[in-house]
Coordinates of C-alpha atoms in Angstrom, one line a residue:
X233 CA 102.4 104.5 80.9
X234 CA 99.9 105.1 78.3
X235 CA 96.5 105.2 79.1
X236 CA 93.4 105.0 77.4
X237 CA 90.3 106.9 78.8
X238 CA 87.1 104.6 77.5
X239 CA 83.9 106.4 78.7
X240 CA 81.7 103.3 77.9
X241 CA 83.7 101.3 80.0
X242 CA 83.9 103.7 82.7
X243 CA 80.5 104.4 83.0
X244 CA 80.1 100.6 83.2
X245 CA 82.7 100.7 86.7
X246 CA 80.5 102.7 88.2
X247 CA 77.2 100.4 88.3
X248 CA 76.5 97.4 90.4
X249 CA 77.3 93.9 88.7
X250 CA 74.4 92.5 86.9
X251 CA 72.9 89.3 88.0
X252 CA 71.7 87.6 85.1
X253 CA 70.2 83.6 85.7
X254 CA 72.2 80.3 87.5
X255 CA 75.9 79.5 86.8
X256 CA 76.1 75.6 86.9
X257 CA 78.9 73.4 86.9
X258 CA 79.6 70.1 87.5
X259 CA 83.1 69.1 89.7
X260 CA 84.8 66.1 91.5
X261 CA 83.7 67.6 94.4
X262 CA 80.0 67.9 93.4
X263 CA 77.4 70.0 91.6
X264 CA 77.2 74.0 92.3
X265 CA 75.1 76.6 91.2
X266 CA 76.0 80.3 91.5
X267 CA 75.9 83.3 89.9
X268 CA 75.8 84.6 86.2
X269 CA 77.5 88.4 85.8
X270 CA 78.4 91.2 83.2
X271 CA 81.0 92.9 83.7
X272 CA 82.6 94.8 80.4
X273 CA 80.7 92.8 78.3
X274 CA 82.1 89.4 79.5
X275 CA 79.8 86.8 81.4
X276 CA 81.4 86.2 84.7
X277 CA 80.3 83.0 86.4
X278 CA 80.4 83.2 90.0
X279 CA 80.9 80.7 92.7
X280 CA 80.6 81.6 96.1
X281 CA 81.1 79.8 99.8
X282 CA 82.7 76.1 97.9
X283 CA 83.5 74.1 101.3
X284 CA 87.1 73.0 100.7
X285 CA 87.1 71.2 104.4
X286 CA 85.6 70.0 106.9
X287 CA 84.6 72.7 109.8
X288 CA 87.1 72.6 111.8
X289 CA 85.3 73.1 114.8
X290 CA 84.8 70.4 118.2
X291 CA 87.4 68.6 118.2
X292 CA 88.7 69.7 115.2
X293 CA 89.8 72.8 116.5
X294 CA 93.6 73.8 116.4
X295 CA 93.7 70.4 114.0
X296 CA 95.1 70.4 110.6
X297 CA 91.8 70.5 108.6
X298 CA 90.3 67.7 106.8
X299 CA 89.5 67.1 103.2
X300 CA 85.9 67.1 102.8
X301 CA 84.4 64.2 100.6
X302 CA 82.0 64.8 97.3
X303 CA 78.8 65.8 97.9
X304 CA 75.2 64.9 96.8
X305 CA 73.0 66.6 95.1
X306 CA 73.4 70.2 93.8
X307 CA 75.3 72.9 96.3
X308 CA 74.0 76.2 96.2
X309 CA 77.4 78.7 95.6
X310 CA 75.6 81.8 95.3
X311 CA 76.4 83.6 99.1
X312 CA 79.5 84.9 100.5
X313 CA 80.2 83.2 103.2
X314 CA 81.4 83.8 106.6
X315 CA 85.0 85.3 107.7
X316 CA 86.8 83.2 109.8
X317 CA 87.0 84.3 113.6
X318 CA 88.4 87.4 113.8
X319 CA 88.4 91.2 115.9
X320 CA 85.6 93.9 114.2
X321 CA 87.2 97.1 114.5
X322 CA 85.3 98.9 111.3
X323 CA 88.0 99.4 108.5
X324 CA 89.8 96.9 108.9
X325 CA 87.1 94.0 109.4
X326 CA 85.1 91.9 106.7
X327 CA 82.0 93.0 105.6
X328 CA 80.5 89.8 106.2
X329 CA 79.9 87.8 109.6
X330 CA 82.5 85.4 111.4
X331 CA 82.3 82.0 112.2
X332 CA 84.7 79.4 113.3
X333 CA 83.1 77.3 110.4
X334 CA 84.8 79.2 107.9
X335 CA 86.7 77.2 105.7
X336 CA 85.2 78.3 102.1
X337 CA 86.6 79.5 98.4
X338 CA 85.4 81.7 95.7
X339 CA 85.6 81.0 91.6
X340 CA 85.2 83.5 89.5
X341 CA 85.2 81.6 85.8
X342 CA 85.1 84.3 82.8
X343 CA 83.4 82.7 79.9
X344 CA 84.4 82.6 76.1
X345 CA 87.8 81.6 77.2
X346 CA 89.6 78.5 76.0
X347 CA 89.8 75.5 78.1
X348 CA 93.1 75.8 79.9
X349 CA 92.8 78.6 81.3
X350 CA 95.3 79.9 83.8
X351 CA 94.3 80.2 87.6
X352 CA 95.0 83.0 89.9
X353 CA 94.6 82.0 93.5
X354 CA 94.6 85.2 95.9
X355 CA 95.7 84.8 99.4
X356 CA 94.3 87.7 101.9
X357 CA 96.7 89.5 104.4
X358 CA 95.8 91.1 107.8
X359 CA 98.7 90.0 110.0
X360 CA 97.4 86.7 110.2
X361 CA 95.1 87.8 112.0
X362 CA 92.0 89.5 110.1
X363 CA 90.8 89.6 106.4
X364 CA 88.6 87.1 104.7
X365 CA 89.0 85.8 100.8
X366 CA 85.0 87.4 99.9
X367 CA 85.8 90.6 100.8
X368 CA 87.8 90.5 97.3
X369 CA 86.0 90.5 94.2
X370 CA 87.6 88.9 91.9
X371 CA 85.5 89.4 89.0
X372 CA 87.1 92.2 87.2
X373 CA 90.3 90.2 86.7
X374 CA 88.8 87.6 85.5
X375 CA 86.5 89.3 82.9
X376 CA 89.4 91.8 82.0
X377 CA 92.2 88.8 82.0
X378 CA 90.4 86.0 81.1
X379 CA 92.1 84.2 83.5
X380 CA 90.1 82.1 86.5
X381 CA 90.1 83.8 90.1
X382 CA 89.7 81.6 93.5
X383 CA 89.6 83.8 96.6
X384 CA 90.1 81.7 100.1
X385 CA 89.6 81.5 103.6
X386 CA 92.1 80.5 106.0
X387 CA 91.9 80.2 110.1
X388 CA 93.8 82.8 111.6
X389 CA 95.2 84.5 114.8
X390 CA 95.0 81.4 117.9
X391 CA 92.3 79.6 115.9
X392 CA 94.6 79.3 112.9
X393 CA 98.1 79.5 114.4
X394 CA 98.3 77.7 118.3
X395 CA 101.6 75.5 118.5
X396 CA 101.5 73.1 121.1
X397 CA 104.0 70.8 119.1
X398 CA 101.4 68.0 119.1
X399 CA 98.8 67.1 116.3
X400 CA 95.8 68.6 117.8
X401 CA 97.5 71.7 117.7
X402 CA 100.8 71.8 115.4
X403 CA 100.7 75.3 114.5
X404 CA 100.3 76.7 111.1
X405 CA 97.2 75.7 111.0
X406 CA 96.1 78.6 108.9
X407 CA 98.9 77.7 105.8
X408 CA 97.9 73.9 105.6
X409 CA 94.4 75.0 105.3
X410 CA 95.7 77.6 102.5
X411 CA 97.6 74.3 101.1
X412 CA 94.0 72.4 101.2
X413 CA 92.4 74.9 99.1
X414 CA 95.2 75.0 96.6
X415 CA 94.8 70.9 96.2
X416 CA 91.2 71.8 96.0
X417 CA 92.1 73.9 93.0
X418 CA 94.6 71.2 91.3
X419 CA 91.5 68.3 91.2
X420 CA 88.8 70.9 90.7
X421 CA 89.9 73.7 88.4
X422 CA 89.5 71.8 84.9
X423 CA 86.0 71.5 85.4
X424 CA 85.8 75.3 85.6
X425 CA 88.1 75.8 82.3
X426 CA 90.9 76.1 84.3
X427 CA 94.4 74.4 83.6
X428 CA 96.2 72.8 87.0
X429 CA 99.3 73.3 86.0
X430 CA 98.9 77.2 85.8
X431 CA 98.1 78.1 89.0
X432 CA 99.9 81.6 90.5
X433 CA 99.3 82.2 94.1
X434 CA 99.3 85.9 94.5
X435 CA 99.1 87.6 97.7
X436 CA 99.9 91.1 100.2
X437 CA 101.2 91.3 103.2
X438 CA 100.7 88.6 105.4
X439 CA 99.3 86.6 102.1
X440 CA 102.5 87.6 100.6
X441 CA 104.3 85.9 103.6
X442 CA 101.8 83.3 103.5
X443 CA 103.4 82.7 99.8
X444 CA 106.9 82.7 100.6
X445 CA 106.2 80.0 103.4
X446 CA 104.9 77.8 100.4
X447 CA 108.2 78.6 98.5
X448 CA 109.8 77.0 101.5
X449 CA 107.3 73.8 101.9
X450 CA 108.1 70.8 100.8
X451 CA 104.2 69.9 101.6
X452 CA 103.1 73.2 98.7
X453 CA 105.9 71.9 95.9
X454 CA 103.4 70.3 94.0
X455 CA 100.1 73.1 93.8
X456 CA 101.1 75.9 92.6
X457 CA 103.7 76.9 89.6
X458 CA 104.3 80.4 90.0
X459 CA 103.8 83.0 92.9
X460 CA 103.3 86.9 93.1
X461 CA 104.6 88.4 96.5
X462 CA 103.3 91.7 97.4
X463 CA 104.9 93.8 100.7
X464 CA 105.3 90.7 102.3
X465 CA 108.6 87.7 102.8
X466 CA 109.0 85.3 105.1
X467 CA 111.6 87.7 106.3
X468 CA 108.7 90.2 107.2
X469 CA 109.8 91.2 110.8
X470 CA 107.2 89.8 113.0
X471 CA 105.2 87.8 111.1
X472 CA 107.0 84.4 111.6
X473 CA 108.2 82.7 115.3
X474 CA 110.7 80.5 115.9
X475 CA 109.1 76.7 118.1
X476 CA 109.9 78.5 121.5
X477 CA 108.2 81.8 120.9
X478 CA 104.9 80.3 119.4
X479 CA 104.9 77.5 122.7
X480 CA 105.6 80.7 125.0
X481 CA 102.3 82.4 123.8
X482 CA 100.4 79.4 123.9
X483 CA 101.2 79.2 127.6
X484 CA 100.5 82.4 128.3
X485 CA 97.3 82.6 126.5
X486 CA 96.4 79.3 128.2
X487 CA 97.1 81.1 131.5
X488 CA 95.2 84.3 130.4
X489 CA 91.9 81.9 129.8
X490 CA 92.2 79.8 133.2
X491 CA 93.5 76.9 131.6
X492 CA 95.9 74.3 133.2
X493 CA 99.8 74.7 131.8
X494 CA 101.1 71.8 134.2
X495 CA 98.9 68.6 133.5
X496 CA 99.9 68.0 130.0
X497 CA 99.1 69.4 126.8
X498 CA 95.7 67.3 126.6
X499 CA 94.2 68.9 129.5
X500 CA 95.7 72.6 128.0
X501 CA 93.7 71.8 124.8
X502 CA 90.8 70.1 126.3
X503 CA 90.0 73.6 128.1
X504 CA 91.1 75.7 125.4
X505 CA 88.5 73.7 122.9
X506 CA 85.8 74.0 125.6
X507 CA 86.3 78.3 125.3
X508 CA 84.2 80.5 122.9
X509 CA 86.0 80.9 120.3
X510 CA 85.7 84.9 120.5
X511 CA 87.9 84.6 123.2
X512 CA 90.4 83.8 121.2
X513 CA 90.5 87.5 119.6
X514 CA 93.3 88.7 121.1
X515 CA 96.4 91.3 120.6
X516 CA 98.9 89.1 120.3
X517 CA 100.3 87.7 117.2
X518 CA 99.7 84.4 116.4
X519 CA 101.8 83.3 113.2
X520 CA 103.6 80.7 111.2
X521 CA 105.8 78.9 113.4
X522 CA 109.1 77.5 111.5
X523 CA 108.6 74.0 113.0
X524 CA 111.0 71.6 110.7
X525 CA 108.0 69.5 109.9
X526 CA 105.4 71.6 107.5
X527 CA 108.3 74.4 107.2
X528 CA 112.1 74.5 107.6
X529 CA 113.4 74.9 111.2
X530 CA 114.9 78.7 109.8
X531 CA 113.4 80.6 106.8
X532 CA 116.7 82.6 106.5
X533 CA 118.6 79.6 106.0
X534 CA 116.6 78.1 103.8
X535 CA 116.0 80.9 101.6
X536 CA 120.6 81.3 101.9
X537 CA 120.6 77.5 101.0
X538 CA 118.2 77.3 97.7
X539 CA 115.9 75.1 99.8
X540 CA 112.7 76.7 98.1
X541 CA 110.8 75.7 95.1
X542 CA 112.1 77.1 91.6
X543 CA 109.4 79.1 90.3
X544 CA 109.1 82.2 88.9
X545 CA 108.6 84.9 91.1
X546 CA 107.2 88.5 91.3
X547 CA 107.8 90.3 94.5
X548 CA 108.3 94.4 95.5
X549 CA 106.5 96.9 97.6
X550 CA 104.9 100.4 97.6
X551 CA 106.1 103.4 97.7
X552 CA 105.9 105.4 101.3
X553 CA 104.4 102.2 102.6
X554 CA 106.2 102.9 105.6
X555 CA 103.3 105.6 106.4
X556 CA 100.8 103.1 107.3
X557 CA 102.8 101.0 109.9
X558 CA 103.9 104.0 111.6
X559 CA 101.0 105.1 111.8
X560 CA 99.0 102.0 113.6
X561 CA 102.3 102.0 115.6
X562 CA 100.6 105.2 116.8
X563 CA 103.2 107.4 115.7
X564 CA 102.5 111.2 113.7
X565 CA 105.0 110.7 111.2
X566 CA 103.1 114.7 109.5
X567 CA 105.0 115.9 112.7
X568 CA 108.0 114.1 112.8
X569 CA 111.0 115.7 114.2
X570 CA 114.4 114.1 115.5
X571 CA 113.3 113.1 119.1
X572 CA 110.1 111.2 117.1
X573 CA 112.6 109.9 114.7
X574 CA 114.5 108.2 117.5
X575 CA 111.6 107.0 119.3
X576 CA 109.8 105.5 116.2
X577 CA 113.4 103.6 115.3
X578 CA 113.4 102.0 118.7
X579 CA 110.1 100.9 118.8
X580 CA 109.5 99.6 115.2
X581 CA 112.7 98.7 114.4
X582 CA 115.6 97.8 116.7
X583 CA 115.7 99.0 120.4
X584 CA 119.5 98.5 120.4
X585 CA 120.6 101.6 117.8
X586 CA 123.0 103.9 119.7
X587 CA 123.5 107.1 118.5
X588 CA 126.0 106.5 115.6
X589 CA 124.1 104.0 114.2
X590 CA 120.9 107.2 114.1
X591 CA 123.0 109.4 112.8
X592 CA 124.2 106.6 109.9
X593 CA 120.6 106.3 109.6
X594 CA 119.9 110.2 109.0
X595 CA 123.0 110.4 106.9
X596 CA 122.1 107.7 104.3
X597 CA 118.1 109.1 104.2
X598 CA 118.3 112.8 104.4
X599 CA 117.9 114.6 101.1
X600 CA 121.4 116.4 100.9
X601 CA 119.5 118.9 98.4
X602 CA 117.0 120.2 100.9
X603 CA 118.6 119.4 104.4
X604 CA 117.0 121.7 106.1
X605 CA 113.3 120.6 104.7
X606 CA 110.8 121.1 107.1
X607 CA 109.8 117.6 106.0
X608 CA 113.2 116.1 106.2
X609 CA 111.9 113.4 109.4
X610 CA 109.1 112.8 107.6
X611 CA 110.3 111.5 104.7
X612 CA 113.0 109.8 106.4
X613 CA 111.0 108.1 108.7
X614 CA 108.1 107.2 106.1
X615 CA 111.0 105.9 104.3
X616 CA 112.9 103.6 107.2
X617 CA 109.3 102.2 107.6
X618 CA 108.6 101.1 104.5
X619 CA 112.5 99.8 103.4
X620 CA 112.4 97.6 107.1
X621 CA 109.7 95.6 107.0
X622 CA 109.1 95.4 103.2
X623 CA 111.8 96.7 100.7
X624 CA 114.7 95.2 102.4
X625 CA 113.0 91.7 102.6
X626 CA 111.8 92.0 99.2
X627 CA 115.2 92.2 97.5
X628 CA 116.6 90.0 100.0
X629 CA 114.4 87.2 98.9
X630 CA 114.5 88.8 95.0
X631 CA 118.3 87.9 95.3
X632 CA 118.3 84.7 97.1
X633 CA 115.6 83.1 94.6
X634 CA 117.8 85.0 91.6
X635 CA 120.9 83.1 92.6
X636 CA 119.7 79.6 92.4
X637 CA 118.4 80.5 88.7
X638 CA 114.6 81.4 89.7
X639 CA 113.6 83.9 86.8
X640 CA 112.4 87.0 89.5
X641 CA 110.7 90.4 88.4
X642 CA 110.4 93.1 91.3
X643 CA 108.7 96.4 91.2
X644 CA 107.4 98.9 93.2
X645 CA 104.3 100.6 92.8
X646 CA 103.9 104.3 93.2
X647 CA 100.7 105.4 92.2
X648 CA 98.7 107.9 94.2
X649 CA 94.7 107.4 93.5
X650 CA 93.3 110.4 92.8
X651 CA 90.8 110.2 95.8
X652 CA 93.0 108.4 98.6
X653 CA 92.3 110.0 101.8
X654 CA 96.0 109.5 102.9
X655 CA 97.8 113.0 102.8
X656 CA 99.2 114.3 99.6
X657 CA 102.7 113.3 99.9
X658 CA 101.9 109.9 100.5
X659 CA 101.6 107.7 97.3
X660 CA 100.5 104.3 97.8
X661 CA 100.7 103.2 101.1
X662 CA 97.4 101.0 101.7
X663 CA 93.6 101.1 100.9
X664 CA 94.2 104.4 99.1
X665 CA 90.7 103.5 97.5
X666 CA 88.0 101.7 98.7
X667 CA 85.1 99.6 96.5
X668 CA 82.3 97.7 98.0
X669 CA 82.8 93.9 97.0
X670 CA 79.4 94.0 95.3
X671 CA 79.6 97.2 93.4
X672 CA 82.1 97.4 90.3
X673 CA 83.7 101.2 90.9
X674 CA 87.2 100.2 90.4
X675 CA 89.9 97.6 90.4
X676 CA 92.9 98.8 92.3
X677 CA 91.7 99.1 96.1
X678 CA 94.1 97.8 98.5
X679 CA 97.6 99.5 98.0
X680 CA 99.6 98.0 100.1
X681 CA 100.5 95.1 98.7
X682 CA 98.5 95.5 96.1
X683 CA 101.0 96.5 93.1
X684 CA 98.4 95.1 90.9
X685 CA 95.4 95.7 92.9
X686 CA 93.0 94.7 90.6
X687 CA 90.7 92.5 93.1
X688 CA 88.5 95.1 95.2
X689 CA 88.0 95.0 98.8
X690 CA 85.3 96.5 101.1
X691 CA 85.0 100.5 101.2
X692 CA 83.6 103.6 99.9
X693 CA 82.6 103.4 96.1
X694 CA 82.7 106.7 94.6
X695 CA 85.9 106.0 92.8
X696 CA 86.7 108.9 90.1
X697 CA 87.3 107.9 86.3
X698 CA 90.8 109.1 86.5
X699 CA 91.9 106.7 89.0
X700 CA 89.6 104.1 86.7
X701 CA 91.1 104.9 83.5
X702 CA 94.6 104.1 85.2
X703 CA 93.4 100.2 85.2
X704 CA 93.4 98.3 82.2
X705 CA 96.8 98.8 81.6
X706 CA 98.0 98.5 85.1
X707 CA 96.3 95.5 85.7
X708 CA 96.2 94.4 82.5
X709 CA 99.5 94.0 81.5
X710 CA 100.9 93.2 85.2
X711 CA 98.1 90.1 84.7
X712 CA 99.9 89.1 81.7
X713 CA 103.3 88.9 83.6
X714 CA 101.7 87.0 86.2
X715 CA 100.7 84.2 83.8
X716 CA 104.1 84.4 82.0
X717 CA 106.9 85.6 84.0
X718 CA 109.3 85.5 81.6
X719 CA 112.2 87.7 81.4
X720 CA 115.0 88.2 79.5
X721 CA 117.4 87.2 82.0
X722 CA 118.3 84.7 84.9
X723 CA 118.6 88.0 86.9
X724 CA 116.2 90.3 88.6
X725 CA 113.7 92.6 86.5
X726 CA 112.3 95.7 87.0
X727 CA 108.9 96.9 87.0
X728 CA 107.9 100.4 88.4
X729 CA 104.5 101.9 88.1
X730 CA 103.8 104.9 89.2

C-alpha cells in the first residue's frame, strides 16, 4: 500500500501530547471536565475515569452492576483511573493501579467534527483476565478519524466471571458490565458530538470474544450497530465454559479459600465476599459462561442457527500469531523439531491426535518446496498455533454471519514493525511495538488483535518513523471501513495488510 512519509507529522509522534486548558461538557449523566490536547493539529478533548456504575464492591460483589444515577455538581474527568483487580506480572499488567472499584470509561471527542459523529467503543483483551481500557490511548484515532473513542473497564477473572447460577453471582459479570457501558454510550454520546446509532464495538482477543458474545445476546441487540473482531470468536478454544465447568471452578476455588461448598450457595458467597479481593488473582480461567439467560445455552449452535444480531462485521487475525501462544505455553518454537511438534499439538491443541492424524497435520503444513528446511517445525508449528485458536474460528464465524446475509470483511494483518523485538521471521504476532499511553510515538502497538492497531498501549516509546509512516493509511483507511462496512457483496471480503 502506498505510503506517504510526512516529516512534520512524524516529528509531531514522537513528542508528548500537549495539555492545553479544561475540556467541559455537559451530559445526562452530569457535568465533566477533562483534558484539552493537540495531536496533528486537531484539538482532542479528553475524558478520563466517567463512572458508568456503581462500585461493585460489598455486597455488590459478583452482582450484575448497577447503573449509577446523575450526578451533582461538576466531575473532574481528567485521571486515569484504576484497573480492575487483576495479577502484575510487568508486561503484561496496566500501568496504573488496581482496585475492585473499577468500573470507569474513557472519551476521547476530536473537535471540528460535525455533530453525528460516529463512536468507536474499544473492548480490552487479556484472557478475561488482565488489561484495563486507559492503558489505550485513544486519541490518535480520534484526531486522525474524526471519529469519537470510548475506552472501558470491565471486572474480570473471579471478580468479573463467578457462576453460582444465582443473582449474586450469575456469571458474566464482566460482559453485562461491558453492556452497561455501551448503554452509557447510547444516552451519553450526543452530548459529546457523537451519533448513537453509529456505534462499532471493536476489540482483540478476549475483547474480540467479548464482541461476538454481544453478536449472540439478545440483552446487546440494541447498543451497538456494527462490530470489529480481532484474533478473537466465541469459538476461541478456552475462552468460553459451558454452566457445569464455570460451577466446577467456583467450587473448587471456594474450597481453595476455606469456604463452605455444602451449606448453600449464600454461605459460599457470604465467605467469598468477606475475602480480599487479591485473593481472587488466580491461574485459572474465569470466563463467559453460556448460561441460556444473558447468552445462548451453546455459542456453536447459535452462531449454525443465525441466532446473532445482523450487523456488519470485520473479523481476521495476524500472521504467525501462533508464536505468541506457544510461546507462554512455554514452548521454543526457534527450536522446534518433530518430538516438540508432537508435544506442543497435545498440549495446545487436542491430546487425542494419534499418529496419522500428525502426520495429516505435517502433510498439509510442510512447505513441499523446502522439505527438508531446517525451519520446517517451526513454521508448521507457528502456523497450527495461530490457524487453532484464531484463523479457524475467524472464518468459521466469517461464514456463519455470511450465510444469514451479514455483509462480513476479513483480513489478516501481516506487518512486521520495524523495531518489534520478536525474532525476524515472525511478523505480527503481539505487542510487536510498544508506546506509553501518555506519549504519542505511534499508533499501531498491540499486534495481536490489533489489525488496526491504532490505539496505543503501555511500552517502550522509541518507535522509528518507518513503522510511523506505515499509519495513516493503515489506520486510516481500515477506520473508514469500520464506520462503513460496506462491500460489494453479501459474501465475505478480503482485506490483507502486510
Amino acid at each position: 500500500m502506498t505510503v506517504y512519509i510526512l516529516a512534520a507529522i512524524c516529528a509531531a509522534m514522537f513528542s508528548p501530547v500537549t495539555v492545553q486548558a479544561a475540556a467541559e461538557v455537559t451530559a445526562p449523566a452530569g457535568r465533566l471536565v477533562g483534558l484539552e490536547q493537540d495531536l496533528f493539529g486537531t484539538t482532542v478533548h479528553t475524558f478520563l475515569g466517567i463512572p458508568f456504575a456503581h462500585p461493585p464492591v460489598g455486597e455488590r460483589r459478583f452482582r450484575r452492576a448497577e447503573r449509577l444515577p446523575p450526578w451533582d455538581g461538576v466531575y473532574n474527568a481528567s485521571t486515569r483511573p484504576n484497573a480492575c483487580i487483576q495479577e502484575v506480572n510487568g508486561e503484561w499488567s496496566p500501568d496504573t493501579l488496581t482496585s475492585e472499584d473499577c468500573l470507569y470509561l474513557n472519551v476521547y471527542q476530536p473537535t471540528g467534527v460535525p455533530v453525528g459523529a460516529a463512536v468507536m467503543v474499544w473492548i480490552h483483551g487479556g484472557a478475561f483476565s488482565s488489561g484495563a481500557g486507559a492503558g489505550y490511548y485513544g486519541g490518535i484515532l480520534a484526531a486522525t478519524e474524526g471519529v469519537i473513542v470510548v475506552t472501558v473497564n470491565y471486572r474480570l477473572g473471579v471478580l468479573g466471571f463467578l457462576y453460582t447460577g444465582t443473582d449474586d453471582a450469575p456469571g458474566n459479570m464482566g460482559l453485562t458490565d461491558q453492556l452497561l457501558a455501551l448503554q452509557w454510550v447510547q444516552d451519553n454520546i450526543p452530548s459529546f458530538g457523537g451519533d448513537s446509532s453509529k456505534v462499532t464495538i471493536f476489540g482483540e482477543s478476549a475483547g474480540a470474544t467479548s464482541i461476538g458474545l454481544h453478536l449472540l445476546s439478545q440483552e446487546s441487540r440494541n447498543v451497538f450497530s456494527r462490530a470489529v473482531l480481532q484474533s478473537g470468536t466465541v469459538l476461541l478454544p478456552s475462552m468460553v465454559n459451558t454452566v457445569s465447568e464455570a460451577a466446577d471452578k467456583a467450587m473448587a476455588l471456594s474450597e481453595s479459600l476455606g469456604c463452605p461448598t455444602g451449606q448453600g450457595t449464600a454461605a459460599l458467597l457470604t465467605c467469598l465476599r468477606s475475602q480480599d479481593a487479591q485473593q481472587f488473582v488466580t491461574s485459572t480461567l474465569f470466563v463467559p459462561v453460556m448460561d441460556n439467560e444473558f447468552l445462548p445455552a451453546n455459542q456453536a449452535d447459535a452462531l449454525n442457527d443465525g441466532t446473532f444480531k445482523g450487523a456488519d462485521i470485520m473479523i481476521g487475525a495476524n500472521t504467525n500469531e501462533g508464536f505468541l501462544i506457544l510461546s507462554i505455553s512455554g514452548f521454543s518454537v526457534e527450536s522446534a523439531n518433530r518430538e516438540l511438534f508432537k508435544q506442543a499439538i497435545n498440549r495446545v491443541i487436542s491430546k487425542e491426535l494419534n499418529e496419522l492424524a500428525f502426520e495429516a497435520v505435517e502433510f498439509q503444513y510442510t512447505d513441499w518446496l523446502h522439505p527438508d528446511a531446517d525451519t520446517r517445525y517451526r513454521d508448521i508449528l507457528a502456523a497450527v498455533g495461530g490457524d487453532y485458536p484464531f484463523v479457524c474460528p475467524a472464518v468459521a464465524t466469517a461464514r456463519a454471519h455470511a450465510r444469514f446475509g451479514t455483509n462480513v470483511y476479513m483480513y489478516e494483518f501481516g506487518y512486521r514493525p520495524t523495531n518489534s523485538r520478536r525474532p525476524d521471521w515472525v511478523q505480527a504476532s503481539r505487542r510487536s511495538v510498544h508506546v506509553r499511553h501518555h506519549e504519542i510515538a505511534g499508533e499501531c502497538t498491540r499486534i495481536h488483535g490489533d489489525m488496526m492497531n491504532c490505539v496505543p498501549i503501555n511500552g517502550a516509546t522509541n518507535v522509528p518513523c518507518a513503522h510511523v509512516n506505515f499509519l495513516p493509511d493503515l489506520c486510516g483507511s481500515t477506520s473508514r471501513n469500520r464506520r462503513r462496512m460496506h462491500p460489494d457483496t453479501r459474501r465475505h471480503a478480503e482485506l490483507r495488510a502486510d
